[in-house]
PDB file of C-alpha atoms in Angstrom:
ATOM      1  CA  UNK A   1       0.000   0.000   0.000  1.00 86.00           C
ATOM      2  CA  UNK A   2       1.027   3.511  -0.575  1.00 89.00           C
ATOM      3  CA  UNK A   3      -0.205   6.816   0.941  1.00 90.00           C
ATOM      4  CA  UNK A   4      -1.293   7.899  -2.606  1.00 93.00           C
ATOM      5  CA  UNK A   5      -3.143   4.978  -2.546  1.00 94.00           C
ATOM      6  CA  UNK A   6      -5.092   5.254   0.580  1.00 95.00           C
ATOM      7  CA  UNK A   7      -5.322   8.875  -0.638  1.00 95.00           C
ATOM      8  CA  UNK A   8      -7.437   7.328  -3.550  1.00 96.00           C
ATOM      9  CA  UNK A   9      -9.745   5.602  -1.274  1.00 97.00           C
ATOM     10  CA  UNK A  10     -10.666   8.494   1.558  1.00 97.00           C
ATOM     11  CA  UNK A  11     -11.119  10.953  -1.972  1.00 95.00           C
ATOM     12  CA  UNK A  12     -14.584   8.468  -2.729  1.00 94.00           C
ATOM     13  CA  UNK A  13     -16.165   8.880   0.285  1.00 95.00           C
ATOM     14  CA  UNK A  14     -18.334  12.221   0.554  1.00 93.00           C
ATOM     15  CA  UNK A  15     -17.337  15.688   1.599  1.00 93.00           C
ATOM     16  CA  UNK A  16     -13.788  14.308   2.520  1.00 96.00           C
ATOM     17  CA  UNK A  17     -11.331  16.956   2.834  1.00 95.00           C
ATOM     18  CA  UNK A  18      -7.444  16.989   3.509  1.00 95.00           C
ATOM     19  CA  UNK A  19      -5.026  18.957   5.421  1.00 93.00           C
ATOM     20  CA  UNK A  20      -1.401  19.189   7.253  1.00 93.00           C
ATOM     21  CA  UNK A  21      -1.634  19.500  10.752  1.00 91.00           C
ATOM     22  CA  UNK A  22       1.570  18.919  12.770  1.00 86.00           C
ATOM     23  CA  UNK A  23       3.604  20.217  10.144  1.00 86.00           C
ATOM     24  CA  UNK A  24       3.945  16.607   8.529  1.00 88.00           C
ATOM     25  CA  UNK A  25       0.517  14.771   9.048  1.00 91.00           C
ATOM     26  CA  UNK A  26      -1.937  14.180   6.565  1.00 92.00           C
ATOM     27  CA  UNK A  27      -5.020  14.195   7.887  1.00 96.00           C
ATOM     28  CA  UNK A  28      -8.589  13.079   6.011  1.00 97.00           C
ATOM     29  CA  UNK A  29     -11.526  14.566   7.329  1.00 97.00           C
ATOM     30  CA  UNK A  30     -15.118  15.018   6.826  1.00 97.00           C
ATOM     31  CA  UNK A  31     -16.969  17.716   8.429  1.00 94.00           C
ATOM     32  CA  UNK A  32     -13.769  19.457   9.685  1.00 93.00           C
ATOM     33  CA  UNK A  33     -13.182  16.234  11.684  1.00 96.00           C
ATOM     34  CA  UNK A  34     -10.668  13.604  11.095  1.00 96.00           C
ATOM     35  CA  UNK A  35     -10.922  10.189  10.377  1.00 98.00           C
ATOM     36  CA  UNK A  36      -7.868   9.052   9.425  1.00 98.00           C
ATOM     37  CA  UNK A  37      -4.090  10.679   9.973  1.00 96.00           C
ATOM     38  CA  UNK A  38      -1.530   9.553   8.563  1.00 95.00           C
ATOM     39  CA  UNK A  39       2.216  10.160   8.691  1.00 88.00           C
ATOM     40  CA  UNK A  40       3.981   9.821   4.986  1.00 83.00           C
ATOM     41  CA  UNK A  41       7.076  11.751   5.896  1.00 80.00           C
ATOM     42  CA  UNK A  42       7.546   8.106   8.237  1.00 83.00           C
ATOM     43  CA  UNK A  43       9.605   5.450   7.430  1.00 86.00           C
ATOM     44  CA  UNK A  44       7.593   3.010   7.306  1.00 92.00           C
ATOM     45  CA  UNK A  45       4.807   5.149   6.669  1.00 92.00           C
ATOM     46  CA  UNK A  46       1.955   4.836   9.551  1.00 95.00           C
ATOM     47  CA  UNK A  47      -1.701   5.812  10.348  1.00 96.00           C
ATOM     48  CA  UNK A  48      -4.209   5.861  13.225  1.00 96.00           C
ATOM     49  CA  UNK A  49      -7.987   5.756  12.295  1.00 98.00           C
ATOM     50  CA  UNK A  50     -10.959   5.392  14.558  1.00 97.00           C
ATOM     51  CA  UNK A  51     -12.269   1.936  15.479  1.00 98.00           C
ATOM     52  CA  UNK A  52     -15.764   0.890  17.079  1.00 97.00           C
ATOM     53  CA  UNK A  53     -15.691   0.895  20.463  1.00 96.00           C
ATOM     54  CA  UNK A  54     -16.407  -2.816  21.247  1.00 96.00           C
ATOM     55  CA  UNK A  55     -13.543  -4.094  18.698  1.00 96.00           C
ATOM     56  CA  UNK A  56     -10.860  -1.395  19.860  1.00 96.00           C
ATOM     57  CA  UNK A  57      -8.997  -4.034  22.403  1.00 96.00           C
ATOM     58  CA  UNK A  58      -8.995  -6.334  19.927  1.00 96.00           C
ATOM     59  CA  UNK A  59      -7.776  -4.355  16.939  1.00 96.00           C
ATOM     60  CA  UNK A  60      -5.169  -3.035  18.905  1.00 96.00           C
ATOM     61  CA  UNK A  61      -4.044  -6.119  20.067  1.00 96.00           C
ATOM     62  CA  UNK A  62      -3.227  -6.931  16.651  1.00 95.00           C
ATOM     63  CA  UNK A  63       0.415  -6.959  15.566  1.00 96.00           C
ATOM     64  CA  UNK A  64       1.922  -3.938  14.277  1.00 95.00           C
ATOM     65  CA  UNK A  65      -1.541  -1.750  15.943  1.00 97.00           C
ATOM     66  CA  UNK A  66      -1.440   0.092  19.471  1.00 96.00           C
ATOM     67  CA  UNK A  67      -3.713   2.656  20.723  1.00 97.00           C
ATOM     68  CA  UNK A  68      -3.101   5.942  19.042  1.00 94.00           C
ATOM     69  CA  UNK A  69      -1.281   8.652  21.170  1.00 90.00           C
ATOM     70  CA  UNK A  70      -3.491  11.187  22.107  1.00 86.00           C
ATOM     71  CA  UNK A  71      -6.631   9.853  20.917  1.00 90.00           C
ATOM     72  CA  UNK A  72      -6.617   5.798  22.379  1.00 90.00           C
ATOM     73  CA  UNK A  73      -9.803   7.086  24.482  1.00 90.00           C
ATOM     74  CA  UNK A  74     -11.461   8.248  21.228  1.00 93.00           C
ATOM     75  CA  UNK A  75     -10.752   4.668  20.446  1.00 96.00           C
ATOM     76  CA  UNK A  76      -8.340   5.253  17.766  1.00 98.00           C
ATOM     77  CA  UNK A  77      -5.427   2.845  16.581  1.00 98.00           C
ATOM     78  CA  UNK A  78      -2.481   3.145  15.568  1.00 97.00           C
ATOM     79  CA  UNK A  79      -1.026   1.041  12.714  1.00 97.00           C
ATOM     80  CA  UNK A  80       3.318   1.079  12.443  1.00 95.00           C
ATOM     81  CA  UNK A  81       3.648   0.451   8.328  1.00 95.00           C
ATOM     82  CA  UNK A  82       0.821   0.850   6.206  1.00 95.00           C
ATOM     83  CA  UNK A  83       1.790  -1.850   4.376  1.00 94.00           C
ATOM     84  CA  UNK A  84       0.482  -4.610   7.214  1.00 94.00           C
ATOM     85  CA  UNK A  85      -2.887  -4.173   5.618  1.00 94.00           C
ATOM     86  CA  UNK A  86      -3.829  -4.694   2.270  1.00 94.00           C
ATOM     87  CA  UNK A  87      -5.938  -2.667   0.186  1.00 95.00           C
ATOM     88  CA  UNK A  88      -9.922  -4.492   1.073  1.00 96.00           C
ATOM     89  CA  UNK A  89      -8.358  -4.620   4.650  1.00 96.00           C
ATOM     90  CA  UNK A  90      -7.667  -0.543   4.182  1.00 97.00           C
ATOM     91  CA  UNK A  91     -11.054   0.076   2.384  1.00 98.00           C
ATOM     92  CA  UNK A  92     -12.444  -1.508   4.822  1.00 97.00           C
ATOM     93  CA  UNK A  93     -11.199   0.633   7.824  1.00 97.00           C
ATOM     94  CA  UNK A  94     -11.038   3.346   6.761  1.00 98.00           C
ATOM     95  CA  UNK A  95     -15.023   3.716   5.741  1.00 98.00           C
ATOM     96  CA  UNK A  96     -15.958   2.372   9.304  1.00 98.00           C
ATOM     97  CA  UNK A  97     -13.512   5.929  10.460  1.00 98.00           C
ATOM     98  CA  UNK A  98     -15.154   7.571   8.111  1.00 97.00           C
ATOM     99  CA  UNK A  99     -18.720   6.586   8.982  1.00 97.00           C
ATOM    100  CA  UNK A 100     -18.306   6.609  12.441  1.00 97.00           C
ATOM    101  CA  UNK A 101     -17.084  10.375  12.567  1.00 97.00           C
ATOM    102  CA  UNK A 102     -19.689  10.945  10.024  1.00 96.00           C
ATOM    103  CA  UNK A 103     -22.542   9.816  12.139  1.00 95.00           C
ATOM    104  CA  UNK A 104     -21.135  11.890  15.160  1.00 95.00           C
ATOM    105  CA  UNK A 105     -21.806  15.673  12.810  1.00 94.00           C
ATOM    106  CA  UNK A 106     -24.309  17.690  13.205  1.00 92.00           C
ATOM    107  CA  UNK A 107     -27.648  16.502  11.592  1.00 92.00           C
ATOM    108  CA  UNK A 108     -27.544  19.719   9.096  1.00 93.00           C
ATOM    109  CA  UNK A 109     -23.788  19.478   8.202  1.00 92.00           C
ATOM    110  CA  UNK A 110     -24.453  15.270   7.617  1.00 92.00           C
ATOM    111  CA  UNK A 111     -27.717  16.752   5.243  1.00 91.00           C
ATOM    112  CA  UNK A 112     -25.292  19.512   3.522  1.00 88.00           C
ATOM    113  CA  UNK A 113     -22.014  16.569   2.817  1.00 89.00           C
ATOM    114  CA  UNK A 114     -25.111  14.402   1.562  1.00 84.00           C
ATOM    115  CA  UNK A 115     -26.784  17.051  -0.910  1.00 79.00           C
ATOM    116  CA  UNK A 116     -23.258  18.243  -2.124  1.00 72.00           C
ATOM    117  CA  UNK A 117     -21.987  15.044  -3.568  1.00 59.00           C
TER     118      UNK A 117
END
């Protein structure tokens, strides 16, 4: 997996937007929230994403995955080499981030992402 490719996959989900934060993060978001941050610049390159609460001990049990610094009681992960998933494993993930955070907006911004795209 590359970043440009899990670039390609966050860019077909609605309203998603990017941005650097931390001078070298790249961050997907969607609402102004983030779903998915990931750090390119690394070598390997890693990510943390947002899990579902009841599978977060598991998934971050998983080799390679810890709880994300900063944001483990959000129940994000942390993943060391974007390579240890592949891309349905990716796809996967990262539209459960992405509809979790989604489902947290506000109901006007969800109706404005929905209309728009």
């Amino acid at each position: 997996m590359t970043i440009e490719e899990i670039q390609n996959i966050c860019q077909q989900l609605r309203g998603v937007t990017e941005d650097i934060k931390w001078e070298n993060h790249l961050c997907f978001n969607v609402g102004g929230k983030m779903f998915l941050v990931t750090a390119p610049d690394s070598t390997p390159a890693t990510a943390s994403f947002k899990v579902p609460d009841e599978i977060f001990e598991e998934v971050a049990a998983k080799k390679g995955f810890s709880p994300a610094a900063y944001l483990a009681r959000y129940k994000w992960v942390y993943v060391d080499n974007i390579n240890r998933l592949n891309l349905e494993e990716w796809q996967a993930y990262i539209k459960q981030s992405y509809d979790l955070i989604f489902a947290k907006l506000p109901t006007k911004i969800r109706k404005e992402i929905s209309l728009n795209n």
